[in-house]
PDB file of C-alpha atoms and ligand atoms in Angstrom:
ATOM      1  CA  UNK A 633      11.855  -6.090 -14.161  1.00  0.00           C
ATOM      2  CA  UNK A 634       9.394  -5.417 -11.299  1.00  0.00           C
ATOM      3  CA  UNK A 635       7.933  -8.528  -9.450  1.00  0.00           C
ATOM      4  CA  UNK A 636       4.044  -7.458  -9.030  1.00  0.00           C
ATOM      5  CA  UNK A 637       2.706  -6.937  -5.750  1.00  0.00           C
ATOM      6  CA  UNK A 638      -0.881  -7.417  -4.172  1.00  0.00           C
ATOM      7  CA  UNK A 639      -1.080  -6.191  -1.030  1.00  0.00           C
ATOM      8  CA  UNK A 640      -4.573  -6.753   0.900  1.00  0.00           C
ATOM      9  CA  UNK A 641      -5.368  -3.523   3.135  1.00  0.00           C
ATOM     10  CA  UNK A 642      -8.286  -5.511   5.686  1.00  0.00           C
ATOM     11  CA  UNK A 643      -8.323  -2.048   7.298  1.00  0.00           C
ATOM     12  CA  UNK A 644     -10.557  -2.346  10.527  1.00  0.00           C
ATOM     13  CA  UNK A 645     -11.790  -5.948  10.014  1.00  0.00           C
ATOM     14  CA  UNK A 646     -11.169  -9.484  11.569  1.00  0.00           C
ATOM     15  CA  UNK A 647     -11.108 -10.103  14.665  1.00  0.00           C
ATOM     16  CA  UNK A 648      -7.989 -12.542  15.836  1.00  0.00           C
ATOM     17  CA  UNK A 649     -10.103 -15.565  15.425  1.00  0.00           C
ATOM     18  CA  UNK A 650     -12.214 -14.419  11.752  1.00  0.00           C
ATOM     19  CA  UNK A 651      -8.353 -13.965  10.750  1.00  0.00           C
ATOM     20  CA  UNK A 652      -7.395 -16.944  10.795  1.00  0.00           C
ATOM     21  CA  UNK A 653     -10.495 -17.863   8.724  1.00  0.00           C
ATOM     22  CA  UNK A 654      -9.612 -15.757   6.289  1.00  0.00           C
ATOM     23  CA  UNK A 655      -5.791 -16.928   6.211  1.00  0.00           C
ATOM     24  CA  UNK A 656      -6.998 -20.802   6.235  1.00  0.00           C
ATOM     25  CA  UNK A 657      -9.396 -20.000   3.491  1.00  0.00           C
ATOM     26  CA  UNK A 658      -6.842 -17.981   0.763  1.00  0.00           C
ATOM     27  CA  UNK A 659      -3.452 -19.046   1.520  1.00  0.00           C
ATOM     28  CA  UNK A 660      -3.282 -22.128  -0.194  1.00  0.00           C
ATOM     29  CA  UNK A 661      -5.268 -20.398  -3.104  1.00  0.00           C
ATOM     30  CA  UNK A 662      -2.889 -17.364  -4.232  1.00  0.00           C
ATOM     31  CA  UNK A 663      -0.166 -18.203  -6.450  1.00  0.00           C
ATOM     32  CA  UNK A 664       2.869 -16.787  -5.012  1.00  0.00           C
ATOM     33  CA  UNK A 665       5.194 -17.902  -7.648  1.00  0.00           C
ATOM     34  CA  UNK A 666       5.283 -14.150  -9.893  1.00  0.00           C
ATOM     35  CA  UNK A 667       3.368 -12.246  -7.712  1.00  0.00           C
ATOM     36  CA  UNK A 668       4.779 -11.027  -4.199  1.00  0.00           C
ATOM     37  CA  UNK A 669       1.187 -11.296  -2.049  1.00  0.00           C
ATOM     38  CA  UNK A 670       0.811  -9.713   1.457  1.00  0.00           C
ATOM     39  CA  UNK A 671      -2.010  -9.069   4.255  1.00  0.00           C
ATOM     40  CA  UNK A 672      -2.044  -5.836   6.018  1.00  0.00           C
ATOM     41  CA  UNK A 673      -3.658  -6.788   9.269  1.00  0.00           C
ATOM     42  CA  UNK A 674      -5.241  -4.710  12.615  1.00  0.00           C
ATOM     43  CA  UNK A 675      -2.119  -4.922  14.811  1.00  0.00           C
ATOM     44  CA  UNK A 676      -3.859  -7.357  17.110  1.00  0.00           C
ATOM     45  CA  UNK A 677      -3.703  -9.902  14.432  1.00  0.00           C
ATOM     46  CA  UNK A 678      -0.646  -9.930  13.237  1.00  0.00           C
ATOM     47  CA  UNK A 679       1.099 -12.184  15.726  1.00  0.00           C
ATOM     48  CA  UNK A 680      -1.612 -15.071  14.893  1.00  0.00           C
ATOM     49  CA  UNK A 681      -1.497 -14.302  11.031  1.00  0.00           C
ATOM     50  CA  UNK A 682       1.958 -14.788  11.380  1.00  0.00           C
ATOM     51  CA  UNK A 683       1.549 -18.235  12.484  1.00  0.00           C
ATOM     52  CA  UNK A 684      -0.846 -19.234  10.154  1.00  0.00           C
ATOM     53  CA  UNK A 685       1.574 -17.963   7.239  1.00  0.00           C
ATOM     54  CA  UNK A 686       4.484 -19.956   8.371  1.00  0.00           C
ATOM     55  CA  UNK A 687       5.608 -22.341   5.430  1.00  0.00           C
ATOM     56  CA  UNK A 688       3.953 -19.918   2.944  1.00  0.00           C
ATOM     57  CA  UNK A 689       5.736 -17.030   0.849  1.00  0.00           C
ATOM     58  CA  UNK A 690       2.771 -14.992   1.980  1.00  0.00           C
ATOM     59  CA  UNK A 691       4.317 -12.220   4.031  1.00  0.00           C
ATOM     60  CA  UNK A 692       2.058 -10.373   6.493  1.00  0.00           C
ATOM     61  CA  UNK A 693       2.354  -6.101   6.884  1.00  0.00           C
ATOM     62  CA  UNK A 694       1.197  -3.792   9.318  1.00  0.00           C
ATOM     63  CA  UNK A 695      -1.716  -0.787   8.597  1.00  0.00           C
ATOM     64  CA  UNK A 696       0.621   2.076  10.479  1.00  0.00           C
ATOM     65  CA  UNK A 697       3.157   2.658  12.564  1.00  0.00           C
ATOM     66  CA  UNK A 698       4.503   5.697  14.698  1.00  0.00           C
ATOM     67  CA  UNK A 699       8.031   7.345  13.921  1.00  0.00           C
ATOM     68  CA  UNK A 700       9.764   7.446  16.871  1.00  0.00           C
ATOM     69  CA  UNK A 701      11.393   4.147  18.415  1.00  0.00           C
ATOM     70  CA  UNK A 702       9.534   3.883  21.720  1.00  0.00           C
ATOM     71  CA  UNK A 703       8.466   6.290  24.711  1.00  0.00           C
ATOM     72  CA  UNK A 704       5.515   7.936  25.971  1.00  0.00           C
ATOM     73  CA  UNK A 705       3.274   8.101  23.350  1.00  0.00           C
ATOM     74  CA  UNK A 706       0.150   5.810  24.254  1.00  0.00           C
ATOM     75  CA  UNK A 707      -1.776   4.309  21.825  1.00  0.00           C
ATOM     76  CA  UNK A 708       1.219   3.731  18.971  1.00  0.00           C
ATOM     77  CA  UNK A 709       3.192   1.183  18.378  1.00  0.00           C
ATOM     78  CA  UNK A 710       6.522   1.663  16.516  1.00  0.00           C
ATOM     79  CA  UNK A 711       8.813   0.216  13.827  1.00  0.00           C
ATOM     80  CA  UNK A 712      11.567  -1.942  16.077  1.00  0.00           C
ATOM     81  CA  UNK A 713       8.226  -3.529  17.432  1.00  0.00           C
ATOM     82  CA  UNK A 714       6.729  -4.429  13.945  1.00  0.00           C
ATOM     83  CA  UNK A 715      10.418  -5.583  12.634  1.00  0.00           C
ATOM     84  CA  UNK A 716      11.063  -7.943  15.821  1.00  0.00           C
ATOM     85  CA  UNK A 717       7.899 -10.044  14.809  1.00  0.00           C
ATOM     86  CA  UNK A 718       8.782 -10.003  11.337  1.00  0.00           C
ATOM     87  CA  UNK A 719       6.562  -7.223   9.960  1.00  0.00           C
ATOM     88  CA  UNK A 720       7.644  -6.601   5.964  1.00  0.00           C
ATOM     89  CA  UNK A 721       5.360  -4.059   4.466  1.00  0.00           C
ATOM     90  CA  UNK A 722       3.786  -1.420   6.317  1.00  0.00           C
ATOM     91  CA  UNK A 723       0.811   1.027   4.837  1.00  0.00           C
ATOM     92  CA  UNK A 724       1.208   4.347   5.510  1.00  0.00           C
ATOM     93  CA  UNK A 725      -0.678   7.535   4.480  1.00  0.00           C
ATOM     94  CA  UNK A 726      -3.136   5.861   3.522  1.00  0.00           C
ATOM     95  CA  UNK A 727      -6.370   7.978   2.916  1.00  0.00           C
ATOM     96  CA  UNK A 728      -8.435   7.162   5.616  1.00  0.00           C
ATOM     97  CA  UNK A 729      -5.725   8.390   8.336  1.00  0.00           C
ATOM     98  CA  UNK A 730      -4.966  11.074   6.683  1.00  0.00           C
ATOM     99  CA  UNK A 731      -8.669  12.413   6.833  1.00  0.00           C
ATOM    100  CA  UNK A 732      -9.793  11.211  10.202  1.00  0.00           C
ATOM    101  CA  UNK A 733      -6.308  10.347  11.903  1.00  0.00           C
ATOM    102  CA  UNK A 734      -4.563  13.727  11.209  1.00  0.00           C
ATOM    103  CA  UNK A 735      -1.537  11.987   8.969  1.00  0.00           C
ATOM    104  CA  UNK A 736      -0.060  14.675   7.131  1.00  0.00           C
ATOM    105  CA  UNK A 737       2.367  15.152   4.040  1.00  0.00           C
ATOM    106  CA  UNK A 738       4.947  15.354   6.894  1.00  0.00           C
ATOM    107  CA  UNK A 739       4.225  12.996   9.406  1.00  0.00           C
ATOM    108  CA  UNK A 740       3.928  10.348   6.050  1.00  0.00           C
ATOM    109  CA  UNK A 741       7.798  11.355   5.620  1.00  0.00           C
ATOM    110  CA  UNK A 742       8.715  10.492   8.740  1.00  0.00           C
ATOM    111  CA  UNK A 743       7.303   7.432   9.093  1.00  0.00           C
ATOM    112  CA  UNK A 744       8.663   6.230   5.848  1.00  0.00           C
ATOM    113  CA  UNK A 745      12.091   7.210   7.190  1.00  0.00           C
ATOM    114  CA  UNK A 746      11.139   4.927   9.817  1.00  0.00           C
ATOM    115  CA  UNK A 747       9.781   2.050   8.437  1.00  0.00           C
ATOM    116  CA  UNK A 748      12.822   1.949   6.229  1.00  0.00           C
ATOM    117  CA  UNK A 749      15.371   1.868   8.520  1.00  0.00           C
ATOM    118  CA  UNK A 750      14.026  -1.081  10.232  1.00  0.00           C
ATOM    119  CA  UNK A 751      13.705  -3.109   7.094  1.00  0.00           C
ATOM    120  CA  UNK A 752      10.057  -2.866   6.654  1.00  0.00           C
ATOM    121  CA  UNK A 753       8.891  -1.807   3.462  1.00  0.00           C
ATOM    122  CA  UNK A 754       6.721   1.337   3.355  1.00  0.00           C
ATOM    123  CA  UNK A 755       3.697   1.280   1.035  1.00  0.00           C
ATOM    124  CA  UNK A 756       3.012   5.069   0.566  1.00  0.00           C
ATOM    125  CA  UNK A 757      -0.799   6.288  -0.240  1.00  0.00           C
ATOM    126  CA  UNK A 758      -1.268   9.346  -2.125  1.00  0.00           C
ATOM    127  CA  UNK A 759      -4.182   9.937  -4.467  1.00  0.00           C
ATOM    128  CA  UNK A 760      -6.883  12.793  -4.935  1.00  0.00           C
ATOM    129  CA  UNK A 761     -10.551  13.681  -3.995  1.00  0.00           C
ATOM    130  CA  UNK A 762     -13.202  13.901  -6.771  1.00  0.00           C
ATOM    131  CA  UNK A 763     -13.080  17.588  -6.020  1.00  0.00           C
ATOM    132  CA  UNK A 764      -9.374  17.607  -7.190  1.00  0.00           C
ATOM    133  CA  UNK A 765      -9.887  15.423  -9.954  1.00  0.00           C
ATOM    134  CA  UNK A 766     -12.615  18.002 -11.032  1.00  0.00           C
ATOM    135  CA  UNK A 767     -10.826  20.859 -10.715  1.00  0.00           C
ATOM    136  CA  UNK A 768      -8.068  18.834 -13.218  1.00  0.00           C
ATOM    137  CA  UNK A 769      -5.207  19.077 -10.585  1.00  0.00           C
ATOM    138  CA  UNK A 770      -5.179  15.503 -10.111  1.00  0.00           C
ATOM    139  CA  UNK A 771      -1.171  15.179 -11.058  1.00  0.00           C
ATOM    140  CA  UNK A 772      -0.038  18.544  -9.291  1.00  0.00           C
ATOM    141  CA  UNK A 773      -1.548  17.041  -6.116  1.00  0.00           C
ATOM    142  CA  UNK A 774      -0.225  13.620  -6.249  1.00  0.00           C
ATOM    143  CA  UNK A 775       3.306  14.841  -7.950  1.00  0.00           C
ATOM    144  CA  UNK A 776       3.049  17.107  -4.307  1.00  0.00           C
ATOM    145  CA  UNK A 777       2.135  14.218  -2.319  1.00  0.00           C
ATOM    146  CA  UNK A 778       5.137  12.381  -3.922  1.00  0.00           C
ATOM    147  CA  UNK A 779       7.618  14.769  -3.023  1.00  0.00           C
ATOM    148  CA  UNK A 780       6.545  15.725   0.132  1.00  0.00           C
ATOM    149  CA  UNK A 781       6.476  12.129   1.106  1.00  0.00           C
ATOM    150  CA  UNK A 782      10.185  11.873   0.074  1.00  0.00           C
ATOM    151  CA  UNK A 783      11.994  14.560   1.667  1.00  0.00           C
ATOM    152  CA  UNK A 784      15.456  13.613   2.363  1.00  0.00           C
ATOM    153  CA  UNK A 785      15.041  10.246   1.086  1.00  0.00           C
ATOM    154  CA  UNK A 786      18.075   9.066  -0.417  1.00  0.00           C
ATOM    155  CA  UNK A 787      17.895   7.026  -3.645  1.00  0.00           C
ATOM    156  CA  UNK A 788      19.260   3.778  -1.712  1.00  0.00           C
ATOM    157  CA  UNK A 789      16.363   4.162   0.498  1.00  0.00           C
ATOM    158  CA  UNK A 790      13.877   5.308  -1.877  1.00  0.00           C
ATOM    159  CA  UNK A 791      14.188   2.351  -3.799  1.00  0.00           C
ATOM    160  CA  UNK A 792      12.980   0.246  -0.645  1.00  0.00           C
ATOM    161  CA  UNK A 793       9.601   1.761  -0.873  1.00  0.00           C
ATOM    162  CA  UNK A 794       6.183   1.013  -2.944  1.00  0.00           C
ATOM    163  CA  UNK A 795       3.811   4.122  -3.715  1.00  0.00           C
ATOM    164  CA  UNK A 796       0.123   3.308  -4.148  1.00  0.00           C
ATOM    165  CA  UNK A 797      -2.169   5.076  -6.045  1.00  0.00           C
ATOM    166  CA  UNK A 798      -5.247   5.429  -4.417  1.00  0.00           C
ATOM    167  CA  UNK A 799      -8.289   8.065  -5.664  1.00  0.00           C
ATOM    168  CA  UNK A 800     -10.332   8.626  -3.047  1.00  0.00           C
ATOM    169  CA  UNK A 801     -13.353   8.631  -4.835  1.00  0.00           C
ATOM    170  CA  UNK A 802     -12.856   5.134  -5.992  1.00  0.00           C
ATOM    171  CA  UNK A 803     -12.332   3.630  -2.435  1.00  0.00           C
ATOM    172  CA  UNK A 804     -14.770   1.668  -1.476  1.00  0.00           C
ATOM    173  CA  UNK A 805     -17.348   2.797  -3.617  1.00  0.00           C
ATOM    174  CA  UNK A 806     -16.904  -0.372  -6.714  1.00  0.00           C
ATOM    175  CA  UNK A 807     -16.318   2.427  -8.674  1.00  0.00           C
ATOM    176  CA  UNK A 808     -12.421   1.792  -9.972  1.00  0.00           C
ATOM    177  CA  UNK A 809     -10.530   4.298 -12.203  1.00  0.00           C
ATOM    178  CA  UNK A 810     -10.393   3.238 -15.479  1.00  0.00           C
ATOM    179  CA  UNK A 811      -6.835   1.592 -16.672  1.00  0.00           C
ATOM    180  CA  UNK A 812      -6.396   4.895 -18.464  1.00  0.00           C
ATOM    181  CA  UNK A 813      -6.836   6.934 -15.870  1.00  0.00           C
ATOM    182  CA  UNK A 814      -4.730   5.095 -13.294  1.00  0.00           C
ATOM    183  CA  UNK A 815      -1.829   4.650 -15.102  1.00  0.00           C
ATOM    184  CA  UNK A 816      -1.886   8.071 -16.303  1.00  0.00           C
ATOM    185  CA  UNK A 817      -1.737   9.240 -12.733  1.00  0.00           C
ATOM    186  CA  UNK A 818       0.963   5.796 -11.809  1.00  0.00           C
ATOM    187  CA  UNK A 819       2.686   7.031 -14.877  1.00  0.00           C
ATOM    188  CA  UNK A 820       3.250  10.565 -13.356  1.00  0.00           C
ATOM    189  CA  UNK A 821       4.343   8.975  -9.994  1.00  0.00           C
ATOM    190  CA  UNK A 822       6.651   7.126 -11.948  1.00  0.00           C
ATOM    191  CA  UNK A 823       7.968  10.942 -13.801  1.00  0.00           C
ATOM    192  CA  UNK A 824       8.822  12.307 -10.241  1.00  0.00           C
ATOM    193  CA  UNK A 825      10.413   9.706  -9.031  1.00  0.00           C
ATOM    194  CA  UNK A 826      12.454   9.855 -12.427  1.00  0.00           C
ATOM    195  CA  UNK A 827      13.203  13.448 -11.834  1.00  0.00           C
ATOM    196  CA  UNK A 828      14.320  13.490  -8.187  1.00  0.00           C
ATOM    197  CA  UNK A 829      16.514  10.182  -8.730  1.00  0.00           C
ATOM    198  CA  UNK A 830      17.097   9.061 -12.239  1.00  0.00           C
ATOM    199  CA  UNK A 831      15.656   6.482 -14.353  1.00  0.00           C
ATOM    200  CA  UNK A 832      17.175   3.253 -13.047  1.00  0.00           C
ATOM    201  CA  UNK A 833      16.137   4.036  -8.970  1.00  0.00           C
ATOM    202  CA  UNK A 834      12.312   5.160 -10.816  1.00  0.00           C
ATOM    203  CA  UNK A 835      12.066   2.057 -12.750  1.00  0.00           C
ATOM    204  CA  UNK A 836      12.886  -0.598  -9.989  1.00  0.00           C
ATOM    205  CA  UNK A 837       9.847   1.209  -7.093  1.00  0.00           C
ATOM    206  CA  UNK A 838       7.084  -0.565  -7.197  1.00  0.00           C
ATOM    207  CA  UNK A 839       3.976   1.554  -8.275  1.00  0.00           C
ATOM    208  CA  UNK A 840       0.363   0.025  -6.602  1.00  0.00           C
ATOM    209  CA  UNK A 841      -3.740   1.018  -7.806  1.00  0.00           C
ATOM    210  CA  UNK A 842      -5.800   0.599  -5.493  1.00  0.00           C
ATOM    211  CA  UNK A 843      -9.746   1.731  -5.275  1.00  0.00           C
ATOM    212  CA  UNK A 844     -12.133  -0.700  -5.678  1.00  0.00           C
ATOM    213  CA  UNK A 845      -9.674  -3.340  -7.017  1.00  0.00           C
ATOM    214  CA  UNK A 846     -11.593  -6.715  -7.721  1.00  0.00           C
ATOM    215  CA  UNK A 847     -11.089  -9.946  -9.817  1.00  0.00           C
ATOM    216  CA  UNK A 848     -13.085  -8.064 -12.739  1.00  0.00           C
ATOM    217  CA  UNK A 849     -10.866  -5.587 -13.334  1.00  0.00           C
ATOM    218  CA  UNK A 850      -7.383  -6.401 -11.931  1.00  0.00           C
ATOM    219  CA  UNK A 851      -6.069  -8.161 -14.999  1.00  0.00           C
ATOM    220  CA  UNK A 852      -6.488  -5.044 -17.324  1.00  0.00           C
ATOM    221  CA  UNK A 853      -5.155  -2.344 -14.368  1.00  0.00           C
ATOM    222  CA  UNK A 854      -2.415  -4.885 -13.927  1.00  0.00           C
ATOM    223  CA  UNK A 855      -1.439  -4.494 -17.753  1.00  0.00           C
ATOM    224  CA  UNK A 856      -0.856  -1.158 -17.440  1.00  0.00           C
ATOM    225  CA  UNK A 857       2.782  -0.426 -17.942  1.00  0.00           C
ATOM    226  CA  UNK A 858       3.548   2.021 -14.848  1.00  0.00           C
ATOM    227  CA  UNK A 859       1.121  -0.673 -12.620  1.00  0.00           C
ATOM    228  CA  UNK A 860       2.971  -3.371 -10.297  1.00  0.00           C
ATOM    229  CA  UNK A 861      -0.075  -4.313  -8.512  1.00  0.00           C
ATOM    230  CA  UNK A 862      -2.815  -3.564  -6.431  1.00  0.00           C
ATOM    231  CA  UNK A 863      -3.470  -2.287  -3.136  1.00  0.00           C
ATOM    232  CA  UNK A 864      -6.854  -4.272  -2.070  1.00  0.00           C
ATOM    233  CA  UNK A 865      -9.562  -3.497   0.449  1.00  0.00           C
ATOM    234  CA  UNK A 866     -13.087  -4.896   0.360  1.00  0.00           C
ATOM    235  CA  UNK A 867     -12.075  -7.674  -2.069  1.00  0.00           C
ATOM    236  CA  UNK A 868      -9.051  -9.004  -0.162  1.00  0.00           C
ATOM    237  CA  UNK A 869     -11.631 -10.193   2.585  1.00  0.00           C
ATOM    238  CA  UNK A 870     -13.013 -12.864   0.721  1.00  0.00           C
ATOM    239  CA  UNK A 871     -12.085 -15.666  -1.713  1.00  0.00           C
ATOM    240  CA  UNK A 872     -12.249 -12.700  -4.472  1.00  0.00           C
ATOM    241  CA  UNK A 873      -8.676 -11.912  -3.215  1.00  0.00           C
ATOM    242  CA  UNK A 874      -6.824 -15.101  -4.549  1.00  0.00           C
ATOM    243  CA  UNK A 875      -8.292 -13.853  -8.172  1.00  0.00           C
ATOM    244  CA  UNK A 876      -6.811 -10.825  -8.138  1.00  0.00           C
ATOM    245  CA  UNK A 877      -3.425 -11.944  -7.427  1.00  0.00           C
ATOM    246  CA  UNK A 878      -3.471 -14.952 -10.284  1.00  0.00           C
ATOM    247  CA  UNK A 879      -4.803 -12.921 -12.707  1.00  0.00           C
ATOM    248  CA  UNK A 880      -2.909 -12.740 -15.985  1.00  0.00           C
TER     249      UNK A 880
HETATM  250  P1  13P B 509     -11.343  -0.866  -1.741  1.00  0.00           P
HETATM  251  O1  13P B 509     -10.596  -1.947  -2.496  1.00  0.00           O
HETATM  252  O2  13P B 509     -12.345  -1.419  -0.763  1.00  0.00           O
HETATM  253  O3  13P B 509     -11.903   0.174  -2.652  1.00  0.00           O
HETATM  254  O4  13P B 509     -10.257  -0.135  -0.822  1.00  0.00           O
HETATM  255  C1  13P B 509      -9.090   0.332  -1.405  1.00  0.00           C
HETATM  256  C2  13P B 509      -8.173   0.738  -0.340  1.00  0.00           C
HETATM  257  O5  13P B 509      -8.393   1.719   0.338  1.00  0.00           O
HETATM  258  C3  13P B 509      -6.997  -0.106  -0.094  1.00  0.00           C
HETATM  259  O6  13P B 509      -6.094   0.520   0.735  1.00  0.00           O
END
């Protein structure tokens, strides 16, 4: 049985200080009893969002992190660091790097190679433009993504991760997939992972929607039988959040 997970992605938002507004206003609001809840903060917060989660089951995750362990290579900041301050979850591939940060199919492989051997587990974006979804190659793509993302993965460690389904067209925009359409597309997630490491490994990962998530529509994505959860943007900055996670 798989424990659902709502992860809030605050992307580029909160300063230090507006974080731990946010924390002080949803942490004693989300039910963490059946639902494993975590906030994927700007690096510069985590260390005080930390803090302000201690005594809580709220764990706190990271929006990226570079593969190798440390060096010259200004600007990144790498797994050991994230795992040393008690990082969980880390997002990675998520859309918006891969279109204006350069992440690729490979670089997502790495870094999920990374984040799992330092304990931290990855939650792996892959989803499709509308231009894929029009040209009806929406599973091809995201079976690709899948695979690509999971090169020399070994079952153990593939088991440690969480995919997330995320069309691009429905980030940010309030226009969600319907239920149908995203579990069709968790459902085929779910058939690769099936076919590169068997049914029981497939059926204990952790499969996350996420585009335009909100406390409207979470309970019916949520019932969705390949759906564990939701990957949240604009709605896990406000009070909307601590809906989506004690929905039914
Ligand atoms: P929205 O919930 O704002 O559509 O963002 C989804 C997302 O990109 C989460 O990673």
């Amino acid at each position: 049985m798989r424990k659902r997970l709502v992860a809030g992605n605050w992307k580029m938002n909160k300063t230090p200080k507006e974080a731990l507004e946010l924390v002080a206003l949803l942490k004693d609001k989300v039910n963490t009893a059946d639902t494993d809840v975590v906030f994927c903060v700007p690096f510069v917060d985590l260390i005080p969002v930390s803090e302000a989660l201690e005594g809580t089951n709220i764990a706190f995750g990271a929006q990226n992190l570079y593969f190798e362990d440390k060096g010259a290579f200004t600007g990144e900041v790498s797994a050991p660091m994230l795992s040393e301050i008690g990082c969980k979850y880390v997002v990675i591939g998520h859309s918006e790097r891969r279109a204006y940060f350069g992440e690729t199919d490979e670089s997502v492989n790495k870094k999920l190679i990374q984040a799992v051997k330092y304990g931290i587990v990855p939650i792996v974006c892959v989803g499709e433009e509308l231009k894929t979804r029009e040209e009806n190659v929406t599973i091809e793509h995201v079976r690709s993504q899948v695979k690509r993302a999971l090169v020399g993965v070994s079952a153990e460690d593939a088991a440690k991760t969480v995919f997330a389904y995320e069309p691009i067209w429905a980030i940010g925009t309030g226009l969600s997939a319907t239920s149908e359409q995203a579990q069709e597309v968790c459902g085929a997630i779910r058939t690769v992972l099936t076919e590169i490491y068997g049914k029981a490994t497939a059926d204990s990962i952790r499969i996350l929607y996420g585009g335009s998530v909100s406390g409207k529509n979470s309970e019916e994505l949520f019932a969705m039988p390949d759906i564990d959860g939701g990957l949240v943007g604009g709605s896990s900055l406000k009070e909307d959040f601590a809906t989506i996670v004690n929905c039914k």
